[in-house]
Coordinates of C-alpha atoms and ligand atoms in Angstrom, one line a residue:
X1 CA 28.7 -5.2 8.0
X2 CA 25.2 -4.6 9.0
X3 CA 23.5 -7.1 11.8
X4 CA 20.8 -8.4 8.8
X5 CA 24.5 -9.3 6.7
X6 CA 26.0 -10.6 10.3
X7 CA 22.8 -13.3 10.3
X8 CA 23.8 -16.7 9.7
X9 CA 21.3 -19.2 7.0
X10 CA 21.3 -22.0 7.8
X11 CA 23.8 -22.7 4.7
X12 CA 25.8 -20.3 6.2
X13 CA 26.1 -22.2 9.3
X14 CA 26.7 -25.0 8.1
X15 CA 29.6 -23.5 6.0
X16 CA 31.2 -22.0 8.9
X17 CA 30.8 -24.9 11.7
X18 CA 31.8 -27.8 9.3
X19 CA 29.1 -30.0 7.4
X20 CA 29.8 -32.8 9.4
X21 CA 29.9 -31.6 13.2
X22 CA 26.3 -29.7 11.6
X23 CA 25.2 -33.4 11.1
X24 CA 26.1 -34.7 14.5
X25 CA 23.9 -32.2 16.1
X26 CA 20.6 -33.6 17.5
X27 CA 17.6 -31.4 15.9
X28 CA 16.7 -29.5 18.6
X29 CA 20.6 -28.4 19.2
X30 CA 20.4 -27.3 15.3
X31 CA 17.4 -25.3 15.8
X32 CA 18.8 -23.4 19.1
X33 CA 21.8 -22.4 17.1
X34 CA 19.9 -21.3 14.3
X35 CA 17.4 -19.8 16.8
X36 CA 20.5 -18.0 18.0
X37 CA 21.9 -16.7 14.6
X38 CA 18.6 -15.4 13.6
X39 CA 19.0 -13.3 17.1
X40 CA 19.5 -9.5 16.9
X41 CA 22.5 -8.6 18.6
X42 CA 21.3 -6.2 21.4
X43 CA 17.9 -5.0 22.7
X44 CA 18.6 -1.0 21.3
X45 CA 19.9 -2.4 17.6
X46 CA 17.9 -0.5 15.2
X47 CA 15.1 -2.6 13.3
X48 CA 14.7 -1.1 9.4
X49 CA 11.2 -1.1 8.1
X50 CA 9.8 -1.8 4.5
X51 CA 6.1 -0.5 4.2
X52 CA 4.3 -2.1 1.1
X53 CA 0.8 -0.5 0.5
X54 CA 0.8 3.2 1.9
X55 CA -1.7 5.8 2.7
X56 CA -3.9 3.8 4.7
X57 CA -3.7 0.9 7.3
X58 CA -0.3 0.4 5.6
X59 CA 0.6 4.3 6.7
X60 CA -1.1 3.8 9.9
X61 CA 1.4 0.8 11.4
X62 CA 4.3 2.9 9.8
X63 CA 3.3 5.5 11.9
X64 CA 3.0 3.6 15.2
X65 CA 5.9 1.8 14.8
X66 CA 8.0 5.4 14.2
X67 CA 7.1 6.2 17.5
X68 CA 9.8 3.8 19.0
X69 CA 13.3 5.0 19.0
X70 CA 14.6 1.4 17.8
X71 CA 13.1 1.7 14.3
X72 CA 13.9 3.3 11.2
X73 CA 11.2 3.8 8.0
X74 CA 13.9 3.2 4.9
X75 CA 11.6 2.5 1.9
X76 CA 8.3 2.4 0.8
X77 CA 6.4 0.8 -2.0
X78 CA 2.9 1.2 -3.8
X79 CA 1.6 0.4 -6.8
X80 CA 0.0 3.7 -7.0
X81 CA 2.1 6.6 -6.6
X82 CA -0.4 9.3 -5.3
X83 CA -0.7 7.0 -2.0
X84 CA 3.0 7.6 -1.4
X85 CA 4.0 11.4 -0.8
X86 CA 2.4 11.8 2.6
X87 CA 4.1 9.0 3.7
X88 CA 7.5 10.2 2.4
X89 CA 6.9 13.6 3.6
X90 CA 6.6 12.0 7.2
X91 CA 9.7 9.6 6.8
X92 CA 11.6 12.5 5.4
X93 CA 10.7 15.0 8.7
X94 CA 11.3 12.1 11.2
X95 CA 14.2 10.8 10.3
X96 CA 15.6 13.8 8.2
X97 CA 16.9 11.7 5.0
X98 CA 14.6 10.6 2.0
X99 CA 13.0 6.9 1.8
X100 CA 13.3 5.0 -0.9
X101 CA 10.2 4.4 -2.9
X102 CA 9.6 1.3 -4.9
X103 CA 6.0 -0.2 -7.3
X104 CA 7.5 -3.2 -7.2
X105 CA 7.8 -4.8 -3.6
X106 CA 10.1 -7.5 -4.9
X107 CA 12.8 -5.1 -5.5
X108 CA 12.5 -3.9 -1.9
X109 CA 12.9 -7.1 -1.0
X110 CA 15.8 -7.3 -2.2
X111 CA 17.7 -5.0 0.1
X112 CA 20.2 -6.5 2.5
X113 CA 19.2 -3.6 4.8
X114 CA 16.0 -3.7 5.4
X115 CA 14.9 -6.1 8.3
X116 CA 11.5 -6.4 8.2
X117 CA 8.3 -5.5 6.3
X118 CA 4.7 -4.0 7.2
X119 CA 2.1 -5.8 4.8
X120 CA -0.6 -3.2 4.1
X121 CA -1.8 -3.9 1.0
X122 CA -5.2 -5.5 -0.1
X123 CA -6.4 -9.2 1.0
X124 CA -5.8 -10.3 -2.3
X125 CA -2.3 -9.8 -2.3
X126 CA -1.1 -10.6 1.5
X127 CA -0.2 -14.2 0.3
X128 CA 1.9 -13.3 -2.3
X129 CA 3.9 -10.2 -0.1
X130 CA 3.9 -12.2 2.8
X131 CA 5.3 -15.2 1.2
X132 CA 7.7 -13.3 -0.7
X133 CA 8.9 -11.5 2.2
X134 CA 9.9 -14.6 4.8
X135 CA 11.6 -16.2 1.4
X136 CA 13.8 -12.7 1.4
X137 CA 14.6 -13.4 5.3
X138 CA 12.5 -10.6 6.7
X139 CA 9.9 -10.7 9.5
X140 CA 6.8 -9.0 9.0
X141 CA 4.2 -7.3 10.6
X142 CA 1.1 -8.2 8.3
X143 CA -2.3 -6.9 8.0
X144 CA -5.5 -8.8 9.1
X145 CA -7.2 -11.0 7.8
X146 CA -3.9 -12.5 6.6
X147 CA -5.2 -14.3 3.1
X148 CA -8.2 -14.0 0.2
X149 CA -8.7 -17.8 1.2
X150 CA -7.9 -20.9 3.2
X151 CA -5.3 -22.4 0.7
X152 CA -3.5 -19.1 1.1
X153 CA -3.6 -19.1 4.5
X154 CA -2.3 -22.4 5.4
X155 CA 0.6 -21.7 2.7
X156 CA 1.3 -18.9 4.2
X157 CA 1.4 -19.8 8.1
X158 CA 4.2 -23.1 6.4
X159 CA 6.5 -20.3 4.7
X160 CA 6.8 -18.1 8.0
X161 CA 7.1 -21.4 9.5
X162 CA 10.2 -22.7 7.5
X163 CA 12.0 -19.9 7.2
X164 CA 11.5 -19.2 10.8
X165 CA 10.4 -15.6 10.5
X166 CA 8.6 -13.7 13.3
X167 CA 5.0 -12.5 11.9
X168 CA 3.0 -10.5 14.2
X169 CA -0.9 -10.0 12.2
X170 CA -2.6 -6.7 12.8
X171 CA -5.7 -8.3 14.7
X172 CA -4.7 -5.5 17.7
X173 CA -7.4 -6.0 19.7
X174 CA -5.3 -8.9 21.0
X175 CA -3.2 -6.4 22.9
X176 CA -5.9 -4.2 24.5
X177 CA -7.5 -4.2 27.6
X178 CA -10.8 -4.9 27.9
X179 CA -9.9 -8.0 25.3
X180 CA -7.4 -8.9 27.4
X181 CA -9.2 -8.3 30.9
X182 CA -13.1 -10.4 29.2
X183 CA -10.6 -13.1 27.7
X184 CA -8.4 -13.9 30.8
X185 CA -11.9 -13.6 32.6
X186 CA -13.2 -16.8 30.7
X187 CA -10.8 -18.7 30.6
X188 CA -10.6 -18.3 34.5
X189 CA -13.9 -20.3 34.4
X190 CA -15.9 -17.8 36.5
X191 CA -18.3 -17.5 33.9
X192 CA -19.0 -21.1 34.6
X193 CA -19.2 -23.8 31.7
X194 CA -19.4 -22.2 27.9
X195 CA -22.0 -23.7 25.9
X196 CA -22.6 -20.4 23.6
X197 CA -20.6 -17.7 21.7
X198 CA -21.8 -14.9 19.8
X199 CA -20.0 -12.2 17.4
X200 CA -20.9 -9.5 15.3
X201 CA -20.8 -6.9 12.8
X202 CA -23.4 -4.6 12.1
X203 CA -22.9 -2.9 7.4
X204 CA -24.7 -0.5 5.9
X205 CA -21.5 0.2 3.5
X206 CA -22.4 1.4 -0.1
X207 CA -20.0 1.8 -2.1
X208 CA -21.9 3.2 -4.7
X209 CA -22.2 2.8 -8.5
X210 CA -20.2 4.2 -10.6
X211 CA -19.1 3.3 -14.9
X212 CA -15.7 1.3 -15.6
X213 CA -12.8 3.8 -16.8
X214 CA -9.3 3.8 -18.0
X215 CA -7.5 3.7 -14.7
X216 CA -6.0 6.8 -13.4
X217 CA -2.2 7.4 -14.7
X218 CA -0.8 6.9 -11.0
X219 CA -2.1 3.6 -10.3
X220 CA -0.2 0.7 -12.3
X221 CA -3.6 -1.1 -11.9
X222 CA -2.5 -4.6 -13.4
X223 CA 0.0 -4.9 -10.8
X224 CA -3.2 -3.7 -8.5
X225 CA -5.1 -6.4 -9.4
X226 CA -1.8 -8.8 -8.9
X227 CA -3.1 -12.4 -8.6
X228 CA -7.1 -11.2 -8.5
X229 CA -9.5 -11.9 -11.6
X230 CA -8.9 -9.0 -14.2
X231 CA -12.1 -6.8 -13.9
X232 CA -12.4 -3.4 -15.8
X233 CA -11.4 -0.5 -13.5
X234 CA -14.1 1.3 -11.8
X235 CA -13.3 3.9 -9.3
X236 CA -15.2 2.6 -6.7
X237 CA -13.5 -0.7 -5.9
X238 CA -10.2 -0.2 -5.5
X239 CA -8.8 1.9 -2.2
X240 CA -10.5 1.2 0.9
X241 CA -13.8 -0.2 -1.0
X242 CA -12.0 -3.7 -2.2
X243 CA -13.0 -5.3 1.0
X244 CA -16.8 -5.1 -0.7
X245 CA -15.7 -6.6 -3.5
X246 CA -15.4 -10.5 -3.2
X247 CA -12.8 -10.5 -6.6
X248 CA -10.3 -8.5 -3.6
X249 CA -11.7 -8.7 -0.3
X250 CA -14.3 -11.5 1.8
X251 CA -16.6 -9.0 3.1
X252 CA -17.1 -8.0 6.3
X253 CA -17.1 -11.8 7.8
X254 CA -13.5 -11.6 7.1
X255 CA -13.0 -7.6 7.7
X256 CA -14.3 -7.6 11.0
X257 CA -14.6 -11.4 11.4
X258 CA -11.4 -12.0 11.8
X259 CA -11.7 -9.4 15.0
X260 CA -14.5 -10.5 16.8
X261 CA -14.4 -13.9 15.8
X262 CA -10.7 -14.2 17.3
X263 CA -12.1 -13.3 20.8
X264 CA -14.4 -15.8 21.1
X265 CA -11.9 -18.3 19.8
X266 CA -9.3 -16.8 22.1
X267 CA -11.6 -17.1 25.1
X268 CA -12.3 -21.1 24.6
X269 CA -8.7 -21.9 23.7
X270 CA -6.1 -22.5 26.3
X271 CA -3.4 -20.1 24.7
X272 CA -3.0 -19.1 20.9
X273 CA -3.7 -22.9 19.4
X274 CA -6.8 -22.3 18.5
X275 CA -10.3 -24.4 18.9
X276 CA -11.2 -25.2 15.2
X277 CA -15.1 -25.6 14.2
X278 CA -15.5 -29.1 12.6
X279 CA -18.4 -27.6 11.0
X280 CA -20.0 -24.6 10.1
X281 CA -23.3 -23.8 7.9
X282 CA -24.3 -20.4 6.9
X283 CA -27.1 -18.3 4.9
X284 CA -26.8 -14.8 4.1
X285 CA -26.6 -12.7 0.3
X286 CA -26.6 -9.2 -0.5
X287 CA -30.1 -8.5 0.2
X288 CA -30.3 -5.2 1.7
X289 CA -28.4 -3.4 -0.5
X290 CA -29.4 -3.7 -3.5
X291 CA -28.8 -0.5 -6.1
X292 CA -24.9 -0.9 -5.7
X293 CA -21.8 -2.2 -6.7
X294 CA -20.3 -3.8 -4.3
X295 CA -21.0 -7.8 -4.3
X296 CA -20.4 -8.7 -0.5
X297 CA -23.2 -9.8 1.4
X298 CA -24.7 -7.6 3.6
X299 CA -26.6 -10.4 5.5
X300 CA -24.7 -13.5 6.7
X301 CA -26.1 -15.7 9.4
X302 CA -23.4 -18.5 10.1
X303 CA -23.5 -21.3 13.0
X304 CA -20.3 -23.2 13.3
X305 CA -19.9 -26.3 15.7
X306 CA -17.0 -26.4 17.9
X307 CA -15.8 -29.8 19.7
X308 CA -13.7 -30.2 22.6
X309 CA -15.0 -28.1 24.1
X310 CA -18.5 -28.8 22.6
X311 CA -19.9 -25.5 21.8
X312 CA -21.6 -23.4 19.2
X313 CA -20.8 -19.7 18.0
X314 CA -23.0 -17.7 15.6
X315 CA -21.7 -15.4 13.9
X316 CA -23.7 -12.5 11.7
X317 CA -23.4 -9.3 9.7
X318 CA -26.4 -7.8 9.5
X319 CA -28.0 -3.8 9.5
X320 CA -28.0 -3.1 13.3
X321 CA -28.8 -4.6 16.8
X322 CA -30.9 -1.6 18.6
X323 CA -29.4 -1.1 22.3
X324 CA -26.0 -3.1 21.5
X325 CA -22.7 -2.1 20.5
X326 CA -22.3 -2.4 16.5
X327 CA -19.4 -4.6 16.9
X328 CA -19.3 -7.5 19.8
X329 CA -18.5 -10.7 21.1
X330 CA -20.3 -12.3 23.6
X331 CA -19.6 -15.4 26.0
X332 CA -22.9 -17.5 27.5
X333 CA -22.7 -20.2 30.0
X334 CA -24.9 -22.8 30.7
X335 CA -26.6 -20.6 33.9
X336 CA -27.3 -17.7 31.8
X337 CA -24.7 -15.9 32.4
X338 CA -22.9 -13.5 29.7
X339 CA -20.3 -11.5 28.7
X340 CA -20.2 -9.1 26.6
X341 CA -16.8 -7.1 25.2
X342 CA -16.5 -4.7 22.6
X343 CA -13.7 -2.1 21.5
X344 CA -13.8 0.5 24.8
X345 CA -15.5 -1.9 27.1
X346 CA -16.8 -5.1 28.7
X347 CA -19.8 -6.3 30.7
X348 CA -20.7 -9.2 32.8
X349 CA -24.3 -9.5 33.7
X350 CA -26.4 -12.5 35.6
X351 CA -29.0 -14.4 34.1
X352 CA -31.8 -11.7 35.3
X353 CA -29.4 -9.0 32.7
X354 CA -27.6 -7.6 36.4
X355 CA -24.1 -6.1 36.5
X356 CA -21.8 -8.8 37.8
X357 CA -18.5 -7.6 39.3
X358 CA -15.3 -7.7 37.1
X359 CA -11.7 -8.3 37.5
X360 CA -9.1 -6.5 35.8
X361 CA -5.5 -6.9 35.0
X362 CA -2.7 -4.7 34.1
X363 CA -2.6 -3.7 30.4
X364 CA -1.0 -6.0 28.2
X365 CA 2.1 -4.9 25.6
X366 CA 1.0 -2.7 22.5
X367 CA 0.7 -4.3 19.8
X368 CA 3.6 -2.8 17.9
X369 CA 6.1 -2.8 20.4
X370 CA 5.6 -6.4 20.9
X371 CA 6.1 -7.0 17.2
X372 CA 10.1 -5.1 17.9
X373 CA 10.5 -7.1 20.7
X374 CA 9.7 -10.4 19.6
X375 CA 11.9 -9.8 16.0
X376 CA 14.9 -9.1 18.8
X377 CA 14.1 -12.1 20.9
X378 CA 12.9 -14.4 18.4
X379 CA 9.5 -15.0 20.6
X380 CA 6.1 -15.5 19.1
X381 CA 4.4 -12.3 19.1
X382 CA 0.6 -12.3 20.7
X383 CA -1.0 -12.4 17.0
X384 CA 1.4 -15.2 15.7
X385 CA 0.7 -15.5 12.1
X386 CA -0.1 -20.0 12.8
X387 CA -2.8 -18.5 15.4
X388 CA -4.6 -15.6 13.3
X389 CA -4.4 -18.6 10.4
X390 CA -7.1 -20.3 12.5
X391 CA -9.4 -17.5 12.8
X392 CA -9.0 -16.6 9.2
X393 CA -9.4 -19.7 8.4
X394 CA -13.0 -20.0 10.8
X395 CA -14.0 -16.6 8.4
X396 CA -13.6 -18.5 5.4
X397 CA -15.2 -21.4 6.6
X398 CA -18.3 -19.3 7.0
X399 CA -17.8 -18.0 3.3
X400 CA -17.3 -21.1 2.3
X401 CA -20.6 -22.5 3.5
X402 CA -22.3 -19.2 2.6
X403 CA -21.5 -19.7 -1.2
X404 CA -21.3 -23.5 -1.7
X405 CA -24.6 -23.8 -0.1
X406 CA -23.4 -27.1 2.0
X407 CA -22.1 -28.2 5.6
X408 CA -18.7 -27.5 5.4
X409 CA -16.5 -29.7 7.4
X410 CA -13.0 -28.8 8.6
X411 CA -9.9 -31.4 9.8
X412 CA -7.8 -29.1 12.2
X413 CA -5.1 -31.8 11.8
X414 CA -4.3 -31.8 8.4
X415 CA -5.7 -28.0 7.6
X416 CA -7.8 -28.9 5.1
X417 CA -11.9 -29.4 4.4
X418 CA -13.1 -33.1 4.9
X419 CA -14.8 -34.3 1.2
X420 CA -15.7 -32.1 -1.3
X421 CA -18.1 -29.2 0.8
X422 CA -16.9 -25.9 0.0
X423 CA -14.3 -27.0 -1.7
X424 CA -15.3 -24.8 -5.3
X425 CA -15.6 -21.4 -3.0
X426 CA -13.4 -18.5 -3.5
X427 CA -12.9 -18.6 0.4
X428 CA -11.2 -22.0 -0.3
X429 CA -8.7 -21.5 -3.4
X430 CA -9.1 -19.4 -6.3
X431 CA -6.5 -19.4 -9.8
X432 CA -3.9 -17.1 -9.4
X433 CA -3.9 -14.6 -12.4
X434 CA -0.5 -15.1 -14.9
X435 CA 2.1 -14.6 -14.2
X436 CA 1.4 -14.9 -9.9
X437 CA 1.7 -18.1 -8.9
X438 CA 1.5 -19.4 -5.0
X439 CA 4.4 -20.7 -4.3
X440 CA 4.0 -24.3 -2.3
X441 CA 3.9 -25.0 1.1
X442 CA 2.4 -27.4 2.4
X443 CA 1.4 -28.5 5.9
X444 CA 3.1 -30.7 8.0
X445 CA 2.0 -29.8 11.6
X446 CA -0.1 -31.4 13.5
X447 CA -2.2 -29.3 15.9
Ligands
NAD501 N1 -5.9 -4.0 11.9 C1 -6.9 -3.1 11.6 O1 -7.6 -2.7 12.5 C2 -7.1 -2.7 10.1 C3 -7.8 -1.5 9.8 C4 -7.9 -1.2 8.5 C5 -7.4 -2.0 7.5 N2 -6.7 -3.2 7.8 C6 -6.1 -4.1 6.8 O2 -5.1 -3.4 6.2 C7 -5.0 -3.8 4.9 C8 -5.0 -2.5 4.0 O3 -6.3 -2.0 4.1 P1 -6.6 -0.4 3.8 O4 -7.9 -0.1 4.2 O5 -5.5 0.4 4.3 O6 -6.5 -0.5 2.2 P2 -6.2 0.6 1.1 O7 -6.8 0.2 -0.2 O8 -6.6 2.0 1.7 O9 -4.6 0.7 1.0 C9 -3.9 -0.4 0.4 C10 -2.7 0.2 -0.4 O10 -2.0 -0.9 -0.9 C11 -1.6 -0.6 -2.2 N3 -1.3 -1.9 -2.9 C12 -2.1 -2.7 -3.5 N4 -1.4 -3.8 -4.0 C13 -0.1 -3.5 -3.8 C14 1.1 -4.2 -4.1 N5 1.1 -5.4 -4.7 N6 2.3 -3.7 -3.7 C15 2.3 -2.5 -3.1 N7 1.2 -1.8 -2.8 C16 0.0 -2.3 -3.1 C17 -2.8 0.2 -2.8 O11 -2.4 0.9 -3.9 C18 -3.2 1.0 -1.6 O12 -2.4 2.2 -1.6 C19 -6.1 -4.8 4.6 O13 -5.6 -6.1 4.8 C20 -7.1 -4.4 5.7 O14 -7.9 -5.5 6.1 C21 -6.6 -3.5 9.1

């Protein structure tokens, strides 16, 4: 018997220790022992991997997580099958035995074996894997951001919740060093009092213009499309492009909000509970580039009000800032001062723009082996999915505002917008395409 089939449900326990001494245990006894069954048995047990959507970001966590000697690659899944042979042909060399290879992630789901699963696949369809895969018992390590819109999101954190899975998100910048080293700096309060954020993204992305075709014959592109509005094929919106595309992706307020945005949120939050804007108002469209397919906008402006602390953070995607890293968030305090962090470094300057000194710490966990650790020990990982729910949820806030045109208002106790504001955006809900269907969760936490 393999240590997945050696698990205990919670039916299972319930079997095997008698219904009624079950019932005589106080909550928090139930949830230790259950806490305990989900345990693996020892720190060098082997942890299988699933990998749904290969070739790229998919591929990528697949190949850092192979790099541990604790892990084994067993199957892969795509919908198209030209994304999977380099994949396979690295499995096969590492490990010296074929993976399996599945289109349709539910049947990989289905394995007894497999322990947990890398989400790599489009926005559009994290929901549905991720969802699926806690209901199969499996932890996951899920791409970034993790849903197409808040309704998704908030589903999604519930499921991972009650089936208590470990899901680590892919926002890795939480586990590198000069994130690390700017956030613990805040929150140390030497920057003085925080009355300011600002984050960024600078796109020039075309994606080009190209006629719709019959899809090619490796790409099942119905399945593709999954829960997404049917749109003819065209070439140019499908791999790596989606995220231009606001039928599949949210645009780069998502892409790379979801990044920058965390570390700002990080910095004015005690831990990974999140400070939640109670409003946010935003302009923006896809003004720059014009002659193109792709339908995200390439100029957002957004402002959203934070309370408790009381402060504000802007957050924009626009062509360039001359002088300044293309990617940033930055920290002002009520002197002047700022700081400034960006992949590969971080500044802290005085009001007059002077170098001020720094402090470092010693480099956090990487990301991946954090994610093996904490499915072993049954810990939250550093990009818990309830905490990367909060800044996704902040990004689609801002597309929320963007397209209804209104102050959206958000209640970071029940999850949900207050009144109607935003409420007929794509960021908030959008139908699922028959035969998908979102399977219900609710919330019931209170934050
Ligand atoms: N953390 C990071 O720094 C980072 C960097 C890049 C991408 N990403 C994220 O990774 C995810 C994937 O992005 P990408 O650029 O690799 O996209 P991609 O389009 O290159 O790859 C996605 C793959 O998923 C496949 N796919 C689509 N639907 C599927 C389904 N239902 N079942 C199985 N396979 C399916 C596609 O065919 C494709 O091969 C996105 O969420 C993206 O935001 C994160």
């Amino acid at each position: 018997m393999n240590d997945r089939e050696n698990e205990l449900t919670r039916r299972q326990m319930l079997q095997r220790t008698g219904a009624a001494a079950a019932a005589m245990m106080v909550p928090g006894a139930l949830q230790a022992a259950q806490d305990e069954a989900l345990r693996k048995k020892s720190p060098n047990d082997t942890i299988v991997i699933g990998v749904i959507g290969c070739g790229g970001m998919g591929a990528a966590n697949m190949r850092s997580f192979m790099g541990y000697s604790d892990v084994e690659v067993a199957a892969l899944c795509d919908v198209d099958e030209s994304r999977i042979p380099g994949d396979f042909a690295e499995v096969e060399k590492k490990y010296g035995r074929k993976p399996a290879v599945y289109r349709d992630y539910r049947k990989m789901l289905e394995r007894k074996d497999i322990d947990a699963i890398i989400v790599g696949s489009p926005d559009h369809w994290h929901a549905l894997n991720l969802i699926h895969t806690v209901e199969a018992g499996k932890d996951s390590y899920c791409e970034k951001p993790i849903s197409h819109n808040i309704v998704e999101a908030v589903a999604m954190m519930e499921a991972a919740k009650r089936h208590r899975r470990v899901v680590q998100v892919g926002t890795w910048q939480r586990s590198t060093k000069e994130f690390t080293d700017a956030i613990a700096y805040v929150r140390s309060g030497k920057l003085g009092k925080i009355t300011h954020c600002r984050a960024w993204i600078a796109d020039g992305t075309r994606i080009g213009k190209v006629k719709p075709t019959d899809p090619p014959k490796h790409l099942d592109y119905d399945f593709w499309i999954g829960p997404a509005k049917m749109v003819p094929y065209q070439s140019n919106k499908v791999h790596w492009n989606w995220r231009w595309v606001m039928n599949t992706g949210g645009g780069l307020t998502t892409d790379w909000g979801v990044h920058m945005m965390d570390i700002a949120l990080l910095g004015m939050s005690k831990d990974q509970d999140l400070a939640m804007p109670t409003e946010v108002v935003a302009y923006g469209g896809q003004w720059a580039i014009t002659d193109d397919d792709r339908d995200a906008p390439d100029c957002t402006e957004a402002l959203l009000r934070f309370r408790n602390p009381d402060f504000l953070m802007t957050w924009s995607v626009l062509r360039d800032h001359p002088g300044k890293p293309g990617h940033c968030t930055e920290f002002v305090s009520a002197d002047g001062k700022t700081l400034r962090v960006w992949r590969g470094g971080w500044t802290v300057l005085d009001a007059d723009g002077k170098e001020l000194p720094r402090e470092e710490s010693a480099a956090p966990p990487n990301h991946w082996r954090d994610f093996l650790d904490c499915v072993k020990s049954r810990r939250k990982p550093r990009a818990d999915l309830a905490s990367v729910a909060q800044t996704t949820i902040a990004c689609h806030l801002v597309n929320a505002a963007l397209y209804s045109g209104e102050t959206v208002q958000w209640d970071a106790k029940r999850w949900d917008l207050v009144g109607k504001a935003g409420r007929n955006t794509m960021a908030y809900q959008r139908p699922y395409r028959k035969p998908w269907v979102l399977p219900v969760y609710r919330p019931n936490s209170s934050k």
